[in-house]
PDB file of C-alpha atoms in Angstrom:
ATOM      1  CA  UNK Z   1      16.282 -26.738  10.541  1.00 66.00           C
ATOM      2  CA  UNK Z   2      18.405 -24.344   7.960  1.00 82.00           C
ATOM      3  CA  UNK Z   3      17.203 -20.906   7.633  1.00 85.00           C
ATOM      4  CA  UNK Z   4      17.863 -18.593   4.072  1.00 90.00           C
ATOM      5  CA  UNK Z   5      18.288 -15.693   3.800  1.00 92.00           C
ATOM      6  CA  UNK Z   6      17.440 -14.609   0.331  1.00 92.00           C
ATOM      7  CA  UNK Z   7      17.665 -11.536  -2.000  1.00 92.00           C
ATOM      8  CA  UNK Z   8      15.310 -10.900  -5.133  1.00 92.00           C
ATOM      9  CA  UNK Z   9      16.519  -7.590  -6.523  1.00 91.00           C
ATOM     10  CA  UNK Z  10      14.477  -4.719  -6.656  1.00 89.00           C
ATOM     11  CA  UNK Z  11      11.815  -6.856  -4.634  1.00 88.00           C
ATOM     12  CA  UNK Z  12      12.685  -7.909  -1.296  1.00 90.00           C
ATOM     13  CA  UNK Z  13      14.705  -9.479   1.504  1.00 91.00           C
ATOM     14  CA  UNK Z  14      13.040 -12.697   3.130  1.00 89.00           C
ATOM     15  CA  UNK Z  15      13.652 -16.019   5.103  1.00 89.00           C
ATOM     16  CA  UNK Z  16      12.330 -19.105   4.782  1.00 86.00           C
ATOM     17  CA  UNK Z  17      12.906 -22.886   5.130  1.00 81.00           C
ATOM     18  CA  UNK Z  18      11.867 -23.928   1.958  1.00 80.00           C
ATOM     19  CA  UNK Z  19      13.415 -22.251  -1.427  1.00 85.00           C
ATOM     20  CA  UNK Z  20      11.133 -24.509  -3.455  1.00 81.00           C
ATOM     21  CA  UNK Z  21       7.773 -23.976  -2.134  1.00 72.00           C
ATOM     22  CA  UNK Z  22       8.098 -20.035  -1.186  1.00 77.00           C
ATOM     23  CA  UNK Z  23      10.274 -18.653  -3.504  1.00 85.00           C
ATOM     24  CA  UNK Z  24      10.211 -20.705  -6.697  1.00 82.00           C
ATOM     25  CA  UNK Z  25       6.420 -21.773  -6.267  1.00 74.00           C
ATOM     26  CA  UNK Z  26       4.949 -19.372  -4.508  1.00 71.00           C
ATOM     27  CA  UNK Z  27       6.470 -16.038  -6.280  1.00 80.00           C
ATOM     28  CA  UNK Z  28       8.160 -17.573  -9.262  1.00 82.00           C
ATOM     29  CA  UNK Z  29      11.496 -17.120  -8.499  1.00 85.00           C
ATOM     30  CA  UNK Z  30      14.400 -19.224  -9.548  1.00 83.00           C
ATOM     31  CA  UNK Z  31      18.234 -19.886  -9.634  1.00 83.00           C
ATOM     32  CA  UNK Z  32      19.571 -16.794 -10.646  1.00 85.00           C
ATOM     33  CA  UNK Z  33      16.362 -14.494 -10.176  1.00 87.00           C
ATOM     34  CA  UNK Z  34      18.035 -14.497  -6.955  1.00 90.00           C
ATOM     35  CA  UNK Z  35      20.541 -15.069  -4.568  1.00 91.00           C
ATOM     36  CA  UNK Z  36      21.199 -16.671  -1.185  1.00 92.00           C
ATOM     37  CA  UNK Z  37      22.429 -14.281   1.205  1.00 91.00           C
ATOM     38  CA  UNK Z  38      23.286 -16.356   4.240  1.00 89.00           C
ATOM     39  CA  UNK Z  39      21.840 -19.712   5.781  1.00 90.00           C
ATOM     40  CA  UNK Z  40      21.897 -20.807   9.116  1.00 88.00           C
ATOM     41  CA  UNK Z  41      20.329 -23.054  11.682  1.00 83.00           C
ATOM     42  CA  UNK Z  42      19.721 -19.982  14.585  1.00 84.00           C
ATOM     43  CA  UNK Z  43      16.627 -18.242  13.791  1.00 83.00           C
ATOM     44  CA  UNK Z  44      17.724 -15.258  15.683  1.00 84.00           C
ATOM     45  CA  UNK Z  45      20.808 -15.484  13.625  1.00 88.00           C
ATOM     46  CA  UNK Z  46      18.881 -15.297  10.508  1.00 89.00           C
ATOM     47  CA  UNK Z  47      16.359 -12.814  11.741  1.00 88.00           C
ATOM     48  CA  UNK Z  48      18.580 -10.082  12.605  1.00 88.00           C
ATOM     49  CA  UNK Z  49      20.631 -10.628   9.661  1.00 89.00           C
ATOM     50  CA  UNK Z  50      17.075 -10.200   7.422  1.00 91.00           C
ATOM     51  CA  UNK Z  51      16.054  -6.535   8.978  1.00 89.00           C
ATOM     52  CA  UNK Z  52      20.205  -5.441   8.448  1.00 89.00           C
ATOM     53  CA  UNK Z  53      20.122  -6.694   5.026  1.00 90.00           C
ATOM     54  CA  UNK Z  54      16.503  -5.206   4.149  1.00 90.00           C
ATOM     55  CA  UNK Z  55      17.665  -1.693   5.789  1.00 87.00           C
ATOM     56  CA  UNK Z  56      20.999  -1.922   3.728  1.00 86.00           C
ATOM     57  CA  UNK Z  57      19.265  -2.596   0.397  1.00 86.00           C
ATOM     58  CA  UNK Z  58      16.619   0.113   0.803  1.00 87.00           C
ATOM     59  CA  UNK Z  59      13.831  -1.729   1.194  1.00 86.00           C
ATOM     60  CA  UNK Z  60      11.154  -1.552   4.375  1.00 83.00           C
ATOM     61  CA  UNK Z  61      11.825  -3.196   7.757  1.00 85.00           C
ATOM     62  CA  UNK Z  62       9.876  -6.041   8.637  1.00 80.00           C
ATOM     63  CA  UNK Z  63       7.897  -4.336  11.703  1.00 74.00           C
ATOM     64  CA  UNK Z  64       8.139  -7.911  12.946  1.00 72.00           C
ATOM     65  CA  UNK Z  65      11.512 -10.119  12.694  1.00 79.00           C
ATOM     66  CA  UNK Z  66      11.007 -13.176  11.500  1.00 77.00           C
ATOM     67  CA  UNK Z  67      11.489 -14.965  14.288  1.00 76.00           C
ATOM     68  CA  UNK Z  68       9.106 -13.290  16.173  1.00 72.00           C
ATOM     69  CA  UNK Z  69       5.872 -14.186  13.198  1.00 64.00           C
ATOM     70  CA  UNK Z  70       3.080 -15.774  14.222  1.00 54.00           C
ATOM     71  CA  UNK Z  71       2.496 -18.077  11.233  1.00 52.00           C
ATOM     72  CA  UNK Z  72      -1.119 -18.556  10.350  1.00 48.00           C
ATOM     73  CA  UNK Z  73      -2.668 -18.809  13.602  1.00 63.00           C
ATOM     74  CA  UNK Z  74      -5.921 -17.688  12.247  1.00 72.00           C
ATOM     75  CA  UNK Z  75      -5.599 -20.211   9.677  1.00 80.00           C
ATOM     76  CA  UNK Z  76      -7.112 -17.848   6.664  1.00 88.00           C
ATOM     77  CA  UNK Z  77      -8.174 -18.908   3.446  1.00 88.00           C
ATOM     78  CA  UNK Z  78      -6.413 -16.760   0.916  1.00 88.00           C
ATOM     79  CA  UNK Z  79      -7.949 -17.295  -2.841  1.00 87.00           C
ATOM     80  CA  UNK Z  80      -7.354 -15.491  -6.196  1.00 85.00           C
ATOM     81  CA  UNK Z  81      -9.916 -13.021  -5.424  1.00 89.00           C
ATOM     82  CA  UNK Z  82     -10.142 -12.783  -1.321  1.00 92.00           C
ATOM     83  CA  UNK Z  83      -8.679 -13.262   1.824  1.00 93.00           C
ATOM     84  CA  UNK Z  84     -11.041 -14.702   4.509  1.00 94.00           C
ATOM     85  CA  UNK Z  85     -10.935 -15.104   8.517  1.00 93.00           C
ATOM     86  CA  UNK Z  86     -12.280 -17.270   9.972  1.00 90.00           C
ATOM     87  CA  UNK Z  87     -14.154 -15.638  12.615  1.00 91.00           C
ATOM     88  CA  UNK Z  88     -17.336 -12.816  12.801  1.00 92.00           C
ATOM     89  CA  UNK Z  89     -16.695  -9.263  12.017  1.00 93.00           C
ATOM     90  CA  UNK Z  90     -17.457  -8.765  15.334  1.00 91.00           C
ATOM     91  CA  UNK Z  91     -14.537 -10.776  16.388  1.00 89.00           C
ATOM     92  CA  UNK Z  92     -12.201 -10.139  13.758  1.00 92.00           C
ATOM     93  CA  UNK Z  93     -10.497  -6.993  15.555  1.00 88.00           C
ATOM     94  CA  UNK Z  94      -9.126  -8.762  18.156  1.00 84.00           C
ATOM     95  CA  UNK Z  95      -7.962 -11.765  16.506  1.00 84.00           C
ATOM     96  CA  UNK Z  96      -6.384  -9.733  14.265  1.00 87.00           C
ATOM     97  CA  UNK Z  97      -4.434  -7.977  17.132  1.00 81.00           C
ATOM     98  CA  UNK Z  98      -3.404 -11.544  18.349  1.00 75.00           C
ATOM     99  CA  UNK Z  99      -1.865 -12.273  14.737  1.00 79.00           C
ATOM    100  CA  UNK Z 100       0.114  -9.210  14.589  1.00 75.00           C
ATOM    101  CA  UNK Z 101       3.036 -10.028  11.647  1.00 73.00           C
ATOM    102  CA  UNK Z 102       0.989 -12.702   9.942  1.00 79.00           C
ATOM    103  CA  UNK Z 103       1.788 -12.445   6.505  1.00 81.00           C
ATOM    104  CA  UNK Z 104       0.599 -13.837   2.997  1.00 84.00           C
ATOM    105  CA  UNK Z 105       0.723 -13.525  -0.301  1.00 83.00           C
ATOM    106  CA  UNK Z 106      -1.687 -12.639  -3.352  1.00 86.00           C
ATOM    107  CA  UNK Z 107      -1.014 -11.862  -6.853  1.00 83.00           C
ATOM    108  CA  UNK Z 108      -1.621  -8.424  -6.616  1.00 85.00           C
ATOM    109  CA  UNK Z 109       1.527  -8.331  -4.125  1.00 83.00           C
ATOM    110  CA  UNK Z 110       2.622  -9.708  -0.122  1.00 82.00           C
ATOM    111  CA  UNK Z 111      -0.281  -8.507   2.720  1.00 86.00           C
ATOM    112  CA  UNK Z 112       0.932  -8.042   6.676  1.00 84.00           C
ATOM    113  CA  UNK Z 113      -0.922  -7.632   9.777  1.00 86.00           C
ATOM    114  CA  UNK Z 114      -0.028  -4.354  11.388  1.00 83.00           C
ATOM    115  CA  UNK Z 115      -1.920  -1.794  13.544  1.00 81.00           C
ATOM    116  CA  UNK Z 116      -2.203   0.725  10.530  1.00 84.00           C
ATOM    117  CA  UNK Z 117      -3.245  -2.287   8.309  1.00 89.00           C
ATOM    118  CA  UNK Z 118      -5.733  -3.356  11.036  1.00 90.00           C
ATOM    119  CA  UNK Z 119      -7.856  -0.159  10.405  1.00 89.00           C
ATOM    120  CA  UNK Z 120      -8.003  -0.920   6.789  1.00 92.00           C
ATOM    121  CA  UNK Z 121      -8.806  -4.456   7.270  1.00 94.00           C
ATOM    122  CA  UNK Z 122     -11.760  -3.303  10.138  1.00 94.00           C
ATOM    123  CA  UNK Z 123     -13.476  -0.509   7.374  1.00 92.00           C
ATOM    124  CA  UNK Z 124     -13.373  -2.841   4.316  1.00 93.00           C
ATOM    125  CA  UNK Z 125     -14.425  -6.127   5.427  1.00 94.00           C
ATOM    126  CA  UNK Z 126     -17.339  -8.252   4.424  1.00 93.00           C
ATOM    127  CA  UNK Z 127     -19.495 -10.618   6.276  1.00 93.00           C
ATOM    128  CA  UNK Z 128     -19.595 -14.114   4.210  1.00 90.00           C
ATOM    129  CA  UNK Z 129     -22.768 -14.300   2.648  1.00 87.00           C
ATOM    130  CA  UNK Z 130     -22.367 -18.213   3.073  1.00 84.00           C
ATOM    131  CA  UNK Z 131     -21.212 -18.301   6.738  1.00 88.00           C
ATOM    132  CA  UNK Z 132     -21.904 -15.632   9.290  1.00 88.00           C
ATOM    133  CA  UNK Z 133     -18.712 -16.774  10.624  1.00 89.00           C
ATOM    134  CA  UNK Z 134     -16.264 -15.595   8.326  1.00 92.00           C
ATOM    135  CA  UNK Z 135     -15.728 -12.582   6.566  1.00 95.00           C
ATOM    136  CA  UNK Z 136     -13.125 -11.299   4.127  1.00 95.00           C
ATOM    137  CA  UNK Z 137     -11.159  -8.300   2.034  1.00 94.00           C
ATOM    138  CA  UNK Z 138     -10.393  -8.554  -1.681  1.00 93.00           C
ATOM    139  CA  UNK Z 139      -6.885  -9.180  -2.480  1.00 90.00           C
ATOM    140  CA  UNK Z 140      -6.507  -6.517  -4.750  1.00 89.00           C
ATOM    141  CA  UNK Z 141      -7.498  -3.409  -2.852  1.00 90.00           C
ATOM    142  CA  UNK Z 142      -6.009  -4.645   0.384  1.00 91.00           C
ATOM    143  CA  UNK Z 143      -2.604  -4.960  -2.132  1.00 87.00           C
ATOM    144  CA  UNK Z 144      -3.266  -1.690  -3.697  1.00 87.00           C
ATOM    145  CA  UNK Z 145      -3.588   0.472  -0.026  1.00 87.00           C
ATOM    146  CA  UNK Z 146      -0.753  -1.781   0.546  1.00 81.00           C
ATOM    147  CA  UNK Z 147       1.466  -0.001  -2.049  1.00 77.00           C
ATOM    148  CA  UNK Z 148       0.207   3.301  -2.029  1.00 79.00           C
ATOM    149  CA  UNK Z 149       0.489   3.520   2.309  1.00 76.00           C
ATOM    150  CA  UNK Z 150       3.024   3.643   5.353  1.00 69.00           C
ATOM    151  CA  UNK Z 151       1.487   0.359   6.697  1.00 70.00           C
ATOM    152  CA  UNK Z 152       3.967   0.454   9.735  1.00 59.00           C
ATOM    153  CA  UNK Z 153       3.515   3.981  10.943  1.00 50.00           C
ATOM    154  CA  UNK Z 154       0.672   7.073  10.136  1.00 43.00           C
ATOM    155  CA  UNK Z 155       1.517   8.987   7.811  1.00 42.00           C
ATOM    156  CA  UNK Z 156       1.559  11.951  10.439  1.00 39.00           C
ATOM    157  CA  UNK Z 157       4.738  10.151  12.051  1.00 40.00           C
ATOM    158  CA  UNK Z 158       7.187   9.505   9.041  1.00 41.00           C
ATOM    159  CA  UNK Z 159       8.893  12.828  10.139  1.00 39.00           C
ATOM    160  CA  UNK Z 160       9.016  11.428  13.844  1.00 36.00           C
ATOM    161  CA  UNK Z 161      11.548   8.500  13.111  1.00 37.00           C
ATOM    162  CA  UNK Z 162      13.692   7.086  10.692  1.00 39.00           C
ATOM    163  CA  UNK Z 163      11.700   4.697   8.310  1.00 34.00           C
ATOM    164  CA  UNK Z 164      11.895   2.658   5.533  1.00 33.00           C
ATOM    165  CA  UNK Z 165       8.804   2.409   3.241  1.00 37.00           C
ATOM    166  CA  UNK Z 166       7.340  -0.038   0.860  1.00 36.00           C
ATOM    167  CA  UNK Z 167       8.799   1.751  -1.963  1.00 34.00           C
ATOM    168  CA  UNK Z 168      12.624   1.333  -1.110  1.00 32.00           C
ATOM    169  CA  UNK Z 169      13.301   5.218  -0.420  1.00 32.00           C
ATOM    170  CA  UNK Z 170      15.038   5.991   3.134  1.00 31.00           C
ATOM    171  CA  UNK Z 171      13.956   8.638   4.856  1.00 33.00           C
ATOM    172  CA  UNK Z 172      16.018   9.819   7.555  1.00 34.00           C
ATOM    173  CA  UNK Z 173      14.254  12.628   8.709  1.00 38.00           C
ATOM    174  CA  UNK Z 174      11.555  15.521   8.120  1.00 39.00           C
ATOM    175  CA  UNK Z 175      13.900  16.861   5.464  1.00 40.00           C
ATOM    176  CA  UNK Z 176      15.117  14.035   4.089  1.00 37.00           C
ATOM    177  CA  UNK Z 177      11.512  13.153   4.273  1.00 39.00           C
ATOM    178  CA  UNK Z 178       9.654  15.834   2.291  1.00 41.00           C
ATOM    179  CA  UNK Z 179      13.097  15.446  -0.648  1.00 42.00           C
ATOM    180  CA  UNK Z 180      12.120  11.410  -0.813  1.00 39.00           C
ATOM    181  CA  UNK Z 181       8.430  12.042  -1.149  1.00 49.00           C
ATOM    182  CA  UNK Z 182       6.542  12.280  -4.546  1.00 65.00           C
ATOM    183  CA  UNK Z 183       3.954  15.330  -4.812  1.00 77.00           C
ATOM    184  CA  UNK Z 184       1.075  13.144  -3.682  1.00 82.00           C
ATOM    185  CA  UNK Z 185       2.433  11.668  -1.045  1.00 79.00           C
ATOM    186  CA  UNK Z 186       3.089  14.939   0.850  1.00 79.00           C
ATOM    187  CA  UNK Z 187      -0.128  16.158  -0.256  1.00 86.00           C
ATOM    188  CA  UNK Z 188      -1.664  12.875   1.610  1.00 84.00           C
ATOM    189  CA  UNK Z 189       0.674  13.461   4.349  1.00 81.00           C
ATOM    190  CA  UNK Z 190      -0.351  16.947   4.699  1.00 84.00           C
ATOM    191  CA  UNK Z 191      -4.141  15.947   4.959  1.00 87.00           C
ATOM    192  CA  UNK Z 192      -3.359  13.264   7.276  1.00 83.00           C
ATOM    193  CA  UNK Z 193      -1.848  15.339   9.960  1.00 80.00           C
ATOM    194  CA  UNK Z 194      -4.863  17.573   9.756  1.00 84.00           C
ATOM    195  CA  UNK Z 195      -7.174  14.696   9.989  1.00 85.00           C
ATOM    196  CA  UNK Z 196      -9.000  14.824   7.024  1.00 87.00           C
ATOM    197  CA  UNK Z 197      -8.762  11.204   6.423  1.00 85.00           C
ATOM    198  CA  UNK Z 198     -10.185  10.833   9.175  1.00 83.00           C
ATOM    199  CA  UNK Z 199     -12.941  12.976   9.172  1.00 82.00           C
ATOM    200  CA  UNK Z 200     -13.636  13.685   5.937  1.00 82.00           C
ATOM    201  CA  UNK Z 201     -16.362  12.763   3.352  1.00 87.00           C
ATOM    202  CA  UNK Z 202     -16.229  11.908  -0.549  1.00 89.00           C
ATOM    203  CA  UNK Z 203     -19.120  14.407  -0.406  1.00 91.00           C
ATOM    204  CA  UNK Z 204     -17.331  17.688   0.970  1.00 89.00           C
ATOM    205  CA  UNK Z 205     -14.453  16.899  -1.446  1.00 91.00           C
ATOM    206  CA  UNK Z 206     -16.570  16.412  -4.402  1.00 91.00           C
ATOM    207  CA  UNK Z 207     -18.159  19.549  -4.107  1.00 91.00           C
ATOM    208  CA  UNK Z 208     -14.673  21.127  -2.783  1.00 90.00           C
ATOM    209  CA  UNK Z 209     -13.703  19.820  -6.577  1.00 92.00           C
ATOM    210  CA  UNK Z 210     -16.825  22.039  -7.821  1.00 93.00           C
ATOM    211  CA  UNK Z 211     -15.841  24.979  -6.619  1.00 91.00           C
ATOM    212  CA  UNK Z 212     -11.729  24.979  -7.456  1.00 91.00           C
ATOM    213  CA  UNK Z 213     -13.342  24.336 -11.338  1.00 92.00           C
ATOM    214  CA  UNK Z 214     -14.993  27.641 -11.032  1.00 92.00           C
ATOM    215  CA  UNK Z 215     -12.153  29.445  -9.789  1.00 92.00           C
ATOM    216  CA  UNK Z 216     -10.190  27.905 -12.934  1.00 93.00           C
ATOM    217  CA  UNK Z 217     -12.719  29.092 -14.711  1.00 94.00           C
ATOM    218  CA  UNK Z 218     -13.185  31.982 -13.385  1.00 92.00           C
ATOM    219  CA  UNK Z 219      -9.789  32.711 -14.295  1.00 92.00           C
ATOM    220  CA  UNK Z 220      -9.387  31.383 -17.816  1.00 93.00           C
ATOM    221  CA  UNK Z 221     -11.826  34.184 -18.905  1.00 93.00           C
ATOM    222  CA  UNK Z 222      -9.993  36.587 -16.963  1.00 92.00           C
ATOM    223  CA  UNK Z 223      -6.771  35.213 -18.580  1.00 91.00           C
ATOM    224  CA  UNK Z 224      -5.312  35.809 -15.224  1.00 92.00           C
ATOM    225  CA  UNK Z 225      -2.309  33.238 -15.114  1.00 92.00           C
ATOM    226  CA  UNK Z 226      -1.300  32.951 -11.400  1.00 90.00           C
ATOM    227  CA  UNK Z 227      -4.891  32.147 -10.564  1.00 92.00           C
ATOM    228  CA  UNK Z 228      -5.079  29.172 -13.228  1.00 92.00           C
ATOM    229  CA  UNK Z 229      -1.752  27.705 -11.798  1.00 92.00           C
ATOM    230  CA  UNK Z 230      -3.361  28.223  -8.384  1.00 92.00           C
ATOM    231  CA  UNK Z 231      -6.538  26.618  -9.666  1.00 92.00           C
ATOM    232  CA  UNK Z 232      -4.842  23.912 -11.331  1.00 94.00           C
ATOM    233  CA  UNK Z 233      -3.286  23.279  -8.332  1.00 93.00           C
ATOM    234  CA  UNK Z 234      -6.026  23.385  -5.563  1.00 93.00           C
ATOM    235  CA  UNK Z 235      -8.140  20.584  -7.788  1.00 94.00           C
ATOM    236  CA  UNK Z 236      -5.244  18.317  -7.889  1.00 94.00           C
ATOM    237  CA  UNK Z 237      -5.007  18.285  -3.684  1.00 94.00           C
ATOM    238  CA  UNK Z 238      -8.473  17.791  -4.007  1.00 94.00           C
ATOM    239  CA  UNK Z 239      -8.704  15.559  -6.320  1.00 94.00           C
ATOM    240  CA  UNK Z 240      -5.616  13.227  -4.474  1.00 91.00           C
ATOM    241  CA  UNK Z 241      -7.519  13.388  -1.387  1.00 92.00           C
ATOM    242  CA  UNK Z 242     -10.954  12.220  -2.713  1.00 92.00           C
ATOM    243  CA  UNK Z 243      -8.824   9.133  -4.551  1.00 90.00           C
ATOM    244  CA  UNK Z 244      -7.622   8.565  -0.546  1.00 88.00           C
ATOM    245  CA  UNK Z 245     -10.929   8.326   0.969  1.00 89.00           C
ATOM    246  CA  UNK Z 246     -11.695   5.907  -1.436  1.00 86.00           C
ATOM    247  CA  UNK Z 247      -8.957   3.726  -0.711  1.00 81.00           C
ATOM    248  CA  UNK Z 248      -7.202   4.376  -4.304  1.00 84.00           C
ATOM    249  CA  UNK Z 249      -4.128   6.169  -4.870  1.00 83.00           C
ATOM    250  CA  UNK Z 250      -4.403   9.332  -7.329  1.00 86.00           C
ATOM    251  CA  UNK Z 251      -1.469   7.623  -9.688  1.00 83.00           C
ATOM    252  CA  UNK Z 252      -3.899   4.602 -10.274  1.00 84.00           C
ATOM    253  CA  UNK Z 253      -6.640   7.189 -10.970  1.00 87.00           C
ATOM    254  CA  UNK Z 254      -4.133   8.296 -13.378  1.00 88.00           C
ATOM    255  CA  UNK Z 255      -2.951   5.686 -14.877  1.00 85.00           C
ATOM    256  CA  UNK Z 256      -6.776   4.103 -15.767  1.00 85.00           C
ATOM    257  CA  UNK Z 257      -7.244   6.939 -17.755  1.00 87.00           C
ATOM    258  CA  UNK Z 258      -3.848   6.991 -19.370  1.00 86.00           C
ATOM    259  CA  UNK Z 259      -4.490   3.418 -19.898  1.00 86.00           C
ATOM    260  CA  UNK Z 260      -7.672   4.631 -21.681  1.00 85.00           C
ATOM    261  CA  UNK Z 261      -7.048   7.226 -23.930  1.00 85.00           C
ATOM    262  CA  UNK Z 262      -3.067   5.846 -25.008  1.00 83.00           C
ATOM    263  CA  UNK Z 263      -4.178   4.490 -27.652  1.00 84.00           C
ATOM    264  CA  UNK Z 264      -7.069   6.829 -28.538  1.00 81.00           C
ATOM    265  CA  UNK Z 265      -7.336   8.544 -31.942  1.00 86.00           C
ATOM    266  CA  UNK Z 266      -9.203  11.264 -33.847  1.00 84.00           C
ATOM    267  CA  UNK Z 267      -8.636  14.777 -34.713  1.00 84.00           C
ATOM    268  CA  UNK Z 268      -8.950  18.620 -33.305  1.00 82.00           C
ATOM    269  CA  UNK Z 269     -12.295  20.405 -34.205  1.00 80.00           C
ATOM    270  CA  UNK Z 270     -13.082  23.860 -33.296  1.00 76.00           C
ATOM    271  CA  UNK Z 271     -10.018  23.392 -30.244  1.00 76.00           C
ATOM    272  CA  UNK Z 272     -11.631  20.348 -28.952  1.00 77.00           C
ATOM    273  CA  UNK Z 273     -10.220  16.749 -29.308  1.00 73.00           C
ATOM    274  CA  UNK Z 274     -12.997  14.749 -31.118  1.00 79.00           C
ATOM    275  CA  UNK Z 275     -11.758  10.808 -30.737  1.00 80.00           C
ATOM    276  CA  UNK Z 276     -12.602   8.484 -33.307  1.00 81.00           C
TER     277      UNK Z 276
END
């Protein structure tokens, strides 16, 4: 059997046996969207060349090398909408455990089974309402947390070792780390480490939210600068963390209502924005 190693810039570095069905089929790749990096018929060969080649492009490290994938034991049922398992919730935990690696793909993006993705999979999933037997996560929030989260490590250990994220950036260590990171991120890696992802509630922040307003306001009448900045600034944390416990991302948040008001028009009435 030949192995290929293959190269889609910007996107990834993968193997497979079968260019046709998994890269031009199944993600819509073809000659010259990408390139053949090496083929071979060793699959530890192949699968040590895949994690050198995704560390030297920048992109993350298969926590599992390929030849060490369990390929579809659980035999799941991915659709355009869900991903099922066939087994109970009460089950699912475990059998998930025993398919660590398993991989598939949706059109929202690639899904993997890791420990950190296990506790996302466990607080999200739904019972079949047709079989007790089965149960399932929607593609596109699984995808989404995906994205926006270290599904390899907590976010409390990207300053422990060197790592190499779903985004591409390498991060080398804690001050490499906090240079790479985007605002948000080390705003959700700050409340990680203090466990407020863990303990916290939608509620708490919400009215956390409440009160950071009336300091801005607070301060607006006082026309007292440093305290709006501050202001400003406490009810973005806030507002990033809430977005986490929710299993969104604060840049999505922003974007829908980007999305929503781009292309928004009216005029300016007594200093308020009146749209159309």
């Amino acid at each position: 059997m030949t192995y290929y190693l293959y190269h889609i810039p910007g996107k990834k570095v993968g193997v497979t046996t079968n260019l046709e069905e998994r890269v031009h089929r199944q993600q819509g790749y073809y000659p010259g969207e990408y390139e053949i990096i090496e083929t071979s018929e060793d699959i530890d060969f192949i699968s040590a060349g895949e994690q050198i080649m995704q560390k030297c492009y920048g992109y993350k490290v298969d926590e599992v090398p390929y030849n060490k994938l369990k390929f579809n034991n659980m035999r799941i049922n991915v659709t355009e909408q869900t991903t099922t398992f066939p087994c109970p919730v009460n089950k699912l935990k475990g059998q998930l455990m025993d398919n660590m690696g398993l991989s598939w793909e949706t059109e929202f993006g690639d899904c993997q089974i890791t420990k950190e993705s296990i506790k996302w999979i466990m607080k999200n999933v739904k019972e079949s309402m047709y079989n007790e037997k089965r149960c399932y996560v929607y593609n596109k929030a699984f995808a989404r947390w995906f994205d926006n989260n270290n599904a390899y490590e907590t976010l409390a250990d990207l300053h422990m070792k060197d790592k190499y994220p779903r985004t591409g950036g390498i991060m080398m260590d804690h001050k490499k780390t906090c240079e790479t990171m985007c605002r948000f991120d080390k705003i959700r890696l700050w409340a990680d480490e203090r466990g407020l992802y863990d303990k916290g509630d939608p509620k708490t922040q919400t009215l956390k939210l409440m009160e950071e307003a009336g300091e801005i306001c607070r301060a607006v009448l006082k026309k007292d600068y440093d305290q709006v900045v501050d202001g400003i600034g406490d009810c973005v944390v806030v507002l990033t963390n809430l977005a986490h416990l929710y299993n969104i991302s604060i840049e999505e948040c922003i974007d829908s209502a980007y999305n929503e008001i781009k292309n928004r028009t009216g005029k300016m009435s007594n200093g308020t924005f009146k749209k159309d």
